[in-house]
CSV table of C-alpha atoms in Angstrom, one decimal:
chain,number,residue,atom,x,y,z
A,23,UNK,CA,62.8,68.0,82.5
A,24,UNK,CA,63.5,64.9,80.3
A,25,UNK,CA,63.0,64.7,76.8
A,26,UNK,CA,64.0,62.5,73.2
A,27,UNK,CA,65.0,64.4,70.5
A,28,UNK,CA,63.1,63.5,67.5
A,29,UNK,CA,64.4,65.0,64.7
A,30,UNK,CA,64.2,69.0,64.7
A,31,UNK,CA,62.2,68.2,67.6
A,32,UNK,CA,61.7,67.6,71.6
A,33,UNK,CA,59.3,65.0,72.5
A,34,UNK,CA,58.4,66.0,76.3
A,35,UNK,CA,58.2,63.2,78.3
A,36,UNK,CA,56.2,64.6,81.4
A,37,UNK,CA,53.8,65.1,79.0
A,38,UNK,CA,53.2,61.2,77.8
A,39,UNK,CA,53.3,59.5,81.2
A,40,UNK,CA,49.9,58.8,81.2
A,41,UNK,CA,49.7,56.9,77.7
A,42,UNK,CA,52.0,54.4,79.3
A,43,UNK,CA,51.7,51.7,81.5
A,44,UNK,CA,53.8,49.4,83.6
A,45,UNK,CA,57.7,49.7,83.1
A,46,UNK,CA,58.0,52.1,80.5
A,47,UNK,CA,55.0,54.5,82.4
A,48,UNK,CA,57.0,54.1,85.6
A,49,UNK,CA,60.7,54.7,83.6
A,50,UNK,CA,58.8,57.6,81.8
A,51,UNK,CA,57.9,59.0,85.4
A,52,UNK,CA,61.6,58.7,86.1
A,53,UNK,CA,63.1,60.1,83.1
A,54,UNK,CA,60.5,63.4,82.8
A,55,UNK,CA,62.6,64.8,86.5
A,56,UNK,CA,65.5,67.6,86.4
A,57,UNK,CA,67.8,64.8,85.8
A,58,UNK,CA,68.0,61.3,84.2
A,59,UNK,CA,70.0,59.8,87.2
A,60,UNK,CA,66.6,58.0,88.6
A,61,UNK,CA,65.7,56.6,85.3
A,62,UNK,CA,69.5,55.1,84.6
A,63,UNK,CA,69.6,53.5,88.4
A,64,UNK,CA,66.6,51.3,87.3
A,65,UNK,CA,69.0,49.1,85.1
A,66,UNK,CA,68.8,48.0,81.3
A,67,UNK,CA,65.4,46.6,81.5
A,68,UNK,CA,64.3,49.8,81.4
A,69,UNK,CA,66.3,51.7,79.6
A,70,UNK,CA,64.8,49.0,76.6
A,71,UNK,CA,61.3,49.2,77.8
A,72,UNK,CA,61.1,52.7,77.3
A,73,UNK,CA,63.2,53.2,74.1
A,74,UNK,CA,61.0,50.6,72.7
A,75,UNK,CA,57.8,52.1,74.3
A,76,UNK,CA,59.0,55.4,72.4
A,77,UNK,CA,59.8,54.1,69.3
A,78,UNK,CA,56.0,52.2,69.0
A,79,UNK,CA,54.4,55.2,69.8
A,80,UNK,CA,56.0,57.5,67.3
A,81,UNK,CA,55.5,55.3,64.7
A,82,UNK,CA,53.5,56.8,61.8
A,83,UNK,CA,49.8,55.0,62.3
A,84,UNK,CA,50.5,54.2,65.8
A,85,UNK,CA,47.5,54.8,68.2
A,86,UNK,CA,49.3,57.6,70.3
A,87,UNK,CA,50.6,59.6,66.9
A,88,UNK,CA,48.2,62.7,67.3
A,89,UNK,CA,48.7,62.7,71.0
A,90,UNK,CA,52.1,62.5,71.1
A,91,UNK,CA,52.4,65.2,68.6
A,92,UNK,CA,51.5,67.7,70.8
A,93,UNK,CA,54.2,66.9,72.9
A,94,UNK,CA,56.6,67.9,70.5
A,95,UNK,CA,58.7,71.0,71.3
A,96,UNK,CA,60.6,72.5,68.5
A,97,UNK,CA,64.5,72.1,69.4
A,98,UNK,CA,65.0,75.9,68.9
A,99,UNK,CA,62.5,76.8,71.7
A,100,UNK,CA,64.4,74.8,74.4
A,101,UNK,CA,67.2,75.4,76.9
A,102,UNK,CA,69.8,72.9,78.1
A,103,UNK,CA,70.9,72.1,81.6
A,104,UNK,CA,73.0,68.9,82.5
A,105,UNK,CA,71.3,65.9,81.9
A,106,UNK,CA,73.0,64.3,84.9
A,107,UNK,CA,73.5,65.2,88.4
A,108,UNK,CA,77.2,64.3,87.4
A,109,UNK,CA,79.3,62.5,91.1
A,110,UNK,CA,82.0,61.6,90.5
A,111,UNK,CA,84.1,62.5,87.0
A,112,UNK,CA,87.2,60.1,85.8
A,113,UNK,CA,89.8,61.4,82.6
A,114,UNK,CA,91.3,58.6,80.4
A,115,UNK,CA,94.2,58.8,77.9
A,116,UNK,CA,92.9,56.2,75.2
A,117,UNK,CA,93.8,57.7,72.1
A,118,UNK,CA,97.5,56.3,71.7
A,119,UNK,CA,97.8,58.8,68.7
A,120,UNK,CA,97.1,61.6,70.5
A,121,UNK,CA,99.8,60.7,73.7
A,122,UNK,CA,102.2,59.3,71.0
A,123,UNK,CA,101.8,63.4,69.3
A,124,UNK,CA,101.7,64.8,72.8
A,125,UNK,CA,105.2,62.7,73.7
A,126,UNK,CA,107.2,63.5,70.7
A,127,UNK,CA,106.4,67.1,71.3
A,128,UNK,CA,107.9,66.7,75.2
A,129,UNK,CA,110.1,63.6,74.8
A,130,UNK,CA,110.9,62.8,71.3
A,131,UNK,CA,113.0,59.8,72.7
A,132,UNK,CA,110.2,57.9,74.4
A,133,UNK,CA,106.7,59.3,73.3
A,134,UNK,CA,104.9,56.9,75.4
A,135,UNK,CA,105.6,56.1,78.9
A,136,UNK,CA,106.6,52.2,79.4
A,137,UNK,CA,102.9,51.3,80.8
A,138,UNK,CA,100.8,53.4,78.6
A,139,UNK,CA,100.1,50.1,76.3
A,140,UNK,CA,99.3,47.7,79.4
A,141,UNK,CA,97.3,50.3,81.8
A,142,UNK,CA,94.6,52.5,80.0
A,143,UNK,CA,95.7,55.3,81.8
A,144,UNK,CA,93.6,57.9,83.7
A,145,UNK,CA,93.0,60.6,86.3
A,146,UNK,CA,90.4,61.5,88.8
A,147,UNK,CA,89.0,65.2,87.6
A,148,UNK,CA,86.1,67.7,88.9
A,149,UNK,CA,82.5,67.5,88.3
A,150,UNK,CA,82.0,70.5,90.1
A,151,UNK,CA,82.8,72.8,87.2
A,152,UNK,CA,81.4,70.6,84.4
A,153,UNK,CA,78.6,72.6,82.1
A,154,UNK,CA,76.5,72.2,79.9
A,155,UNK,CA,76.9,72.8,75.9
A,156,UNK,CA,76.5,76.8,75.7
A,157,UNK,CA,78.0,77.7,78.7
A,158,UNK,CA,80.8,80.6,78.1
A,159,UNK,CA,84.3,79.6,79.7
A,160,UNK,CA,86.4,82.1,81.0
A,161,UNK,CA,90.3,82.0,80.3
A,162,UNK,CA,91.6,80.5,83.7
A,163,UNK,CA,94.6,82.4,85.5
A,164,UNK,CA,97.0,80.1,87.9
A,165,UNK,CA,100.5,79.7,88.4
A,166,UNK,CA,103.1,79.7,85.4
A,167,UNK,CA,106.3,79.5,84.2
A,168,UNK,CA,108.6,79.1,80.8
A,169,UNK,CA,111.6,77.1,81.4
A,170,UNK,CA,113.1,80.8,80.6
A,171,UNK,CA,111.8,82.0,83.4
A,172,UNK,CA,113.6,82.3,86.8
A,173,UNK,CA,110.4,82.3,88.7
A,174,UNK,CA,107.2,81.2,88.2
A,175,UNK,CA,104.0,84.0,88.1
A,176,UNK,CA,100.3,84.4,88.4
A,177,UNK,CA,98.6,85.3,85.0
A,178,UNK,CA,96.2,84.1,82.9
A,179,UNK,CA,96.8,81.0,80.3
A,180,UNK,CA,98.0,82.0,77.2
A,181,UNK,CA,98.1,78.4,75.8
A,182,UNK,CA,94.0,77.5,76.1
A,183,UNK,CA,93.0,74.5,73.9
A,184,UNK,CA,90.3,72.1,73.7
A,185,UNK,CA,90.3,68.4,73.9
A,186,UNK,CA,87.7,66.6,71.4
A,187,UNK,CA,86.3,63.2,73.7
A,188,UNK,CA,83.6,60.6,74.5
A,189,UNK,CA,82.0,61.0,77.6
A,190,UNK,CA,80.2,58.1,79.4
A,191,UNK,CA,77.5,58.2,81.9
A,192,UNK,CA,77.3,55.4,84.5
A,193,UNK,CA,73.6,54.0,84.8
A,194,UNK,CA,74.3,51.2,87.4
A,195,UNK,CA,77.3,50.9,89.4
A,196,UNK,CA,79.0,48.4,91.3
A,197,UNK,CA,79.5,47.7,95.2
A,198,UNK,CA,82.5,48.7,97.2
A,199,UNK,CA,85.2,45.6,96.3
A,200,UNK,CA,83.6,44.6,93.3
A,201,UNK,CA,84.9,44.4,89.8
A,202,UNK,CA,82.8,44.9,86.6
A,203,UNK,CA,84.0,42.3,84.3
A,204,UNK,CA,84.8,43.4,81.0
A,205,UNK,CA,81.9,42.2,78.8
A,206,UNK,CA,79.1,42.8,81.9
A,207,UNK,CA,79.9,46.9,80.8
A,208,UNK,CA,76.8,47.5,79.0
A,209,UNK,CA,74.6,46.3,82.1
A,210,UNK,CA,76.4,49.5,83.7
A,211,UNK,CA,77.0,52.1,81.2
A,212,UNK,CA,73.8,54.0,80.5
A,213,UNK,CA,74.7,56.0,77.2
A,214,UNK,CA,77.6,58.6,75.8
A,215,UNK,CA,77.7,62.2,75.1
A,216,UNK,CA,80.6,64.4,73.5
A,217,UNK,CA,83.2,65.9,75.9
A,218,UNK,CA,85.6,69.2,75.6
A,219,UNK,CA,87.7,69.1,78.2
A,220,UNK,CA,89.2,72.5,78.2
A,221,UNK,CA,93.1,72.6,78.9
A,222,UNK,CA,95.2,75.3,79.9
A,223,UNK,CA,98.8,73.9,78.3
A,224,UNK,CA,101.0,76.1,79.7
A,225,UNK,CA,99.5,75.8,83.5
A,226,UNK,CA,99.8,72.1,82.5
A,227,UNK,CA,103.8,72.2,81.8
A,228,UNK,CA,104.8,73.6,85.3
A,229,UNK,CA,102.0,71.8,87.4
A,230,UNK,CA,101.7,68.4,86.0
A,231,UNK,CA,104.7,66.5,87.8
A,232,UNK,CA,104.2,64.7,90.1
A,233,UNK,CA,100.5,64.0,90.2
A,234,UNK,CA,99.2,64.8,87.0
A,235,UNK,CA,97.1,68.0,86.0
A,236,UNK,CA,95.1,70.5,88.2
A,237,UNK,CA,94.6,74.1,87.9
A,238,UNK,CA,95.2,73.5,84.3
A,239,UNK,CA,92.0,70.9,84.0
A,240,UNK,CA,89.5,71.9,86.8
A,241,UNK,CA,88.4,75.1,86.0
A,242,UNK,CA,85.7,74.2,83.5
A,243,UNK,CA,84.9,70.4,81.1
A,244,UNK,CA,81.7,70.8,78.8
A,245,UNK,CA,79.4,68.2,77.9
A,246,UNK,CA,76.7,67.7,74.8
A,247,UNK,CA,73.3,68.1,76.2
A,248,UNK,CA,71.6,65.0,74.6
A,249,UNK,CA,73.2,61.0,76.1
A,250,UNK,CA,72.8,58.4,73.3
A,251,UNK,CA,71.8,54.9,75.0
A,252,UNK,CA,74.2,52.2,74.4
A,253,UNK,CA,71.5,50.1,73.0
A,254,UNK,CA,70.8,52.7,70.0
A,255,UNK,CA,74.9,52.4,69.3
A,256,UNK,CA,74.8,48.3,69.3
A,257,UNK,CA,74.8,48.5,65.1
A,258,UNK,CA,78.0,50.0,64.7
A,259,UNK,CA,80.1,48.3,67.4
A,260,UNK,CA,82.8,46.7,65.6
A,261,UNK,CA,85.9,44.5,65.6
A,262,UNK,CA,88.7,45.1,68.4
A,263,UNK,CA,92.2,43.8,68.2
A,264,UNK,CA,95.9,44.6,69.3
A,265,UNK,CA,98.2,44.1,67.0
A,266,UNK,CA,100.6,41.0,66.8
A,267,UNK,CA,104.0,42.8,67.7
A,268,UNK,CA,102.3,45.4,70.3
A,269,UNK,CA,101.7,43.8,74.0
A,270,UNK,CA,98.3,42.0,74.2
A,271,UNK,CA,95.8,42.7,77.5
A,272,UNK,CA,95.7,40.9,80.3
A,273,UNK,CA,92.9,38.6,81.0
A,274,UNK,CA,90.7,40.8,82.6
A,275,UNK,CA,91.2,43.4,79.8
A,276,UNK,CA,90.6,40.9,76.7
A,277,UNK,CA,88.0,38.2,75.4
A,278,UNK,CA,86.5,36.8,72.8
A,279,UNK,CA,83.4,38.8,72.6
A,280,UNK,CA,85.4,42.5,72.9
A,281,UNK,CA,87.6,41.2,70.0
A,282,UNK,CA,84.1,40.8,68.4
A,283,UNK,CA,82.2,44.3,69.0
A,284,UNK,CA,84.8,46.3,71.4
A,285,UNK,CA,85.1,49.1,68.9
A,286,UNK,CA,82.3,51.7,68.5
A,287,UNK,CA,82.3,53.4,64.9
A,288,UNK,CA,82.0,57.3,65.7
A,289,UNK,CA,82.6,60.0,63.9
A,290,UNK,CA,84.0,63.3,65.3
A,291,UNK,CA,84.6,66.6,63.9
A,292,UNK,CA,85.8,69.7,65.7
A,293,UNK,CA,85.6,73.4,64.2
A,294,UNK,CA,86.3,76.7,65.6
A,295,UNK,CA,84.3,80.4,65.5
A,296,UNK,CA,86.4,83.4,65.5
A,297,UNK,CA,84.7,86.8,66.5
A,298,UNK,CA,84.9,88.0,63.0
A,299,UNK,CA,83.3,84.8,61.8
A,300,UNK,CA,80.4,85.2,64.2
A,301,UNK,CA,78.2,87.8,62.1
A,302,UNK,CA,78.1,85.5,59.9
A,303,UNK,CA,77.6,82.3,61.8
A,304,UNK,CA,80.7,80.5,59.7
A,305,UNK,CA,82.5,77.8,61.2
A,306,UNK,CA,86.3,76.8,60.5
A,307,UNK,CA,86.4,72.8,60.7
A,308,UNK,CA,89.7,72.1,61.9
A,309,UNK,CA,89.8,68.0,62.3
A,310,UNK,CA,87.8,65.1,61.7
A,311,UNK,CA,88.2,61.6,63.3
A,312,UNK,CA,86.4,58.4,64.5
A,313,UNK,CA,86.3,56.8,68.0
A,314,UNK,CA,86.6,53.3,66.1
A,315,UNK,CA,90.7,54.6,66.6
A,316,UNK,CA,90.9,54.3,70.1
A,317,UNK,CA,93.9,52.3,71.6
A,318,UNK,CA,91.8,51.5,74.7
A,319,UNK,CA,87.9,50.7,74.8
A,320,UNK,CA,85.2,52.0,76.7
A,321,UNK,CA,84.6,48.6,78.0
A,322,UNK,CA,88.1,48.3,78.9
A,323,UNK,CA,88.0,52.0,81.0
A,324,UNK,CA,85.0,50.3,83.3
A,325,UNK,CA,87.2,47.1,83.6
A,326,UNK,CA,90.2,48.3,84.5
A,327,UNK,CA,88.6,51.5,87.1
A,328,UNK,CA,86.7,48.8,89.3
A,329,UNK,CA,89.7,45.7,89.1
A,330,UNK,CA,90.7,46.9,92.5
A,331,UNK,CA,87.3,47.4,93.8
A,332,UNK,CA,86.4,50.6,93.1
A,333,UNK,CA,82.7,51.5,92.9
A,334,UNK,CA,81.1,53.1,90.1
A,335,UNK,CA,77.3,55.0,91.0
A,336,UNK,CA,75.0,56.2,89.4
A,337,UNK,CA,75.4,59.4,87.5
A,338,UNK,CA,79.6,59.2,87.2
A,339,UNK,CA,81.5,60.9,84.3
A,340,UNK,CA,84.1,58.3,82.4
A,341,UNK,CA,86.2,60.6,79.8
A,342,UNK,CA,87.7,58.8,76.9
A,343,UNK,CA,90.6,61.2,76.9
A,344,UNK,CA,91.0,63.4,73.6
A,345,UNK,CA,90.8,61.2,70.2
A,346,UNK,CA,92.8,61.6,67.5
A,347,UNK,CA,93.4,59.6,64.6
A,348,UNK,CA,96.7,58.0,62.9
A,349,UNK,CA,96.8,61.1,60.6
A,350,UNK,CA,97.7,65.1,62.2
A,351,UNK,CA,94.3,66.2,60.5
A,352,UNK,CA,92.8,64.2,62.6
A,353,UNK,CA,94.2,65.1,65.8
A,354,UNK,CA,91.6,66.1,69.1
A,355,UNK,CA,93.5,69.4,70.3
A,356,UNK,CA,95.5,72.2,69.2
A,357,UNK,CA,98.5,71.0,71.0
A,358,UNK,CA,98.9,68.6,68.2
A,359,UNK,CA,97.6,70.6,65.2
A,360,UNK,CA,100.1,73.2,65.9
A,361,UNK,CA,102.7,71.5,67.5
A,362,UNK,CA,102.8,73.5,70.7
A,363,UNK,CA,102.1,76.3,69.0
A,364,UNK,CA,105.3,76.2,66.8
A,365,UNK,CA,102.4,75.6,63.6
A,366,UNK,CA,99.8,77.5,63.8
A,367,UNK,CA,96.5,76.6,61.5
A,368,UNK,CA,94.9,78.5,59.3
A,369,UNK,CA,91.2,78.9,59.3
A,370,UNK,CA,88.4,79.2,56.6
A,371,UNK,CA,88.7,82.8,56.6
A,372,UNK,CA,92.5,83.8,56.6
A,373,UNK,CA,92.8,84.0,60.1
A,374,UNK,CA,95.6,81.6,61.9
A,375,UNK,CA,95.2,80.0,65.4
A,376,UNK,CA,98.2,78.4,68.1
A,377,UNK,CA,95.9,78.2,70.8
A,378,UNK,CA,92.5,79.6,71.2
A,379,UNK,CA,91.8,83.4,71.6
A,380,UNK,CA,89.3,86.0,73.4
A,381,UNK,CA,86.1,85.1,71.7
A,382,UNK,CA,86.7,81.7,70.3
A,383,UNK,CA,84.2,79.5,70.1
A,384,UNK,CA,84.8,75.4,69.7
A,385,UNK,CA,81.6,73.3,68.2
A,386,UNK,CA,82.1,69.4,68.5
A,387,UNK,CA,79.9,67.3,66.6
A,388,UNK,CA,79.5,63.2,66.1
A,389,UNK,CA,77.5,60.9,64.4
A,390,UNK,CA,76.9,57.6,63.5
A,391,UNK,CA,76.0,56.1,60.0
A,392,UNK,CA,75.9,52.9,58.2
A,393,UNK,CA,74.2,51.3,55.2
A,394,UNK,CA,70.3,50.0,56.6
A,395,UNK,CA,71.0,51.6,59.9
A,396,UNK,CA,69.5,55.1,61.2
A,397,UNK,CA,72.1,57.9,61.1
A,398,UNK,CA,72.5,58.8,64.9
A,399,UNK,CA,73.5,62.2,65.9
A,400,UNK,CA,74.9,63.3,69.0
A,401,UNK,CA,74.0,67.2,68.8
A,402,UNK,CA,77.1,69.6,69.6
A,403,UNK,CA,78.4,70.5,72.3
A,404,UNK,CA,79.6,74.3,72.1
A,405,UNK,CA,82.2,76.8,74.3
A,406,UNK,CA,83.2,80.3,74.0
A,407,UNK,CA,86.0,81.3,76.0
A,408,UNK,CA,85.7,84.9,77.3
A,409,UNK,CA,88.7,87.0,78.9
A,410,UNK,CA,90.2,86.0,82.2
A,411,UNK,CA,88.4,87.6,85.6
């Protein structure tokens, strides 16, 4: 059922519905179900109501304090499930850092493909096999081959990484033919969550042409089990802009009020868990970045997916695509730390990494922070891969 983290705590919502009246008691009825996809359908009005509802009544001196308290569930006593009954699931390719690492690695001639700085770029993926934070991911077996080989072969991946992104759940969606325009976005979006898109490289590499990835993609995405409302992130959006001598957006993509507050100030921070760090619960950070660096906007992604009419519902997954940042420490996947492998890292504890190994766990973690603004968290989202089936 639904709840608001509060701190080290859970504040059940099924368990406050009757303290509330009118928009927020019916949005509370809503959002205390096995799923928050009835509460985002009723719109931004009430997403508002309620967060503003909450945030009266957990004020210290408010007259539902003590009541309230005893709604409170201790974070550690709880267990996850998806928030959202997730439809349909898009991928985008935002980060320009990480493609421009990514192409240099493949084609060291032209990094980036001719439309990758008109288009923001993306890819239709599977919501079947999205899970939630905690969920172990086995090492996924499909169809490879080196460029060595004279045939290709069926055997498990041996090039597994991670991808560190932004996901965003859609609260209201559009009709068929309809476009969202580009600064009506936060009337849709409902709130974000962190996203590892697993990746199998080397599946990748002999699958991806013509159409893009697959096998090497589908076979398991996790997501953070808390969603952050847009509204709580309107105090660090920030600037936006293109630079002079790089192409500018078309119209539909651009305006005066995303040049304003297009960015969103995040940070992000990946580490890794090796089995002989796990008696001892260390973690090896291996990047830190900010979503502020992405080439391509979340209100930009929502523009540019319904220009041609496509329609949005209720409980779809938009992926920012893995962030990096201008620097290699900050880059979003092992593919770029280590150069394809050619470089491995080293960890905290001695031990080096290429691509992730039996028993390797990946935590992602983001927050948001800014001088007389609350520091928002957006929990972990966490993955241990376990040997092939």
């Amino acid at each position: 059922r639904g709840g608001v983290a509060i701190g080290d705590a859970v504040l059940d919502l099924s368990q406050i519905i009757d303290s509330l009246d009118g928009v927020a008691q019916v949005a509370a009825q809503a959002a205390s179900g096995n799923s928050l996809n009835a509460f985002m359908a009723m719109g931004a009005e009430a997403w508002s109501v309620l967060r503003l509802a909450l945030s009266r009544g957990l004020r210290s001196g408010s007259t539902h304090e003590s009541g309230w308290r005893q709604a409170l569930i201790t974070q550690s006593d709880i267990e996850h499930s998806l928030p959202v009954k997730i439809g349909d699931y898009t991928d985008f390719y935002t980060s320009i850092h990480h493609a421009s690492n990514v192409g240099k690695l493949f084609r060291p001639d032209q990094p980036l493909m001719p439309n990758y700085q008109w288009v923001p770029i993306g890819y239709h993926g599977r919501a079947s096999s999205i899970v939630v934070s905690g969920t172990d991911v086995h090492r996924p077996q499909a169809q490879l081959k080196a460029p060595t080989d004279d045939v290709p072969k069926l055997a498990p991946s041996q090039k597994l990484d991670y991808e560190l992104e932004i996901g965003a759940y859609i609260g209201v969606g559009n009709a068929l033919g309809d476009a969202i325009a580009l600064d009506d976005y936060l009337a849709h979006v409902f709130g974000l969550c962190l996203l590892n898109d697993w990746s199998a490289r080397d599946v990748q590499a002999w699958e991806y042409q013509p159409l893009g990835p697959f096998l090497s993609k589908n076979f398991a995405s996790s997501v953070s089990p808390w969603v952050v409302t847009m509204e709580a992130l309107l105090p660090y959006f920030a600037a936006w802009s293109r630079a002079a001598d790089e192409p500018q957006p078309l119209a539909y993509l651009d305006s005066a009020v995303h040049r304003t507050t297009g960015a969103l100030q995040i940070d992000l921070e990946v580490a890794l868990q090796t089995e002989a760090m796990r008696a001892s619960d260390a973690w090896s950070s291996v990047s830190r970045s900010n979503y502020r660096d992405a080439y391509w906007t979340l209100a930009q992604m929502v523009a540019h997916h319904t220009i041609n009419g496509c329609n949005l519902q209720t409980g779809d997954l938009l992926g920012s695509g893995t962030q990096s940042g201008p620097t290699l420490d900050q880059a979003g996947a092992l593919i770029e730390l280590t150069a394809n492998g050619k470089n491995p890292i080293t960890l905290s504890n001695g031990e080096t990494r290429a691509f992730l190994q039996d028993g390797d766990a990946v935590k992602m973690t983001a927050f948001c922070a800014a001088e007389g603004h609350a520091r928002i968290g957006f929990g972990s989202v966490v993955g241990r891969i376990l040997e092939a089936k």
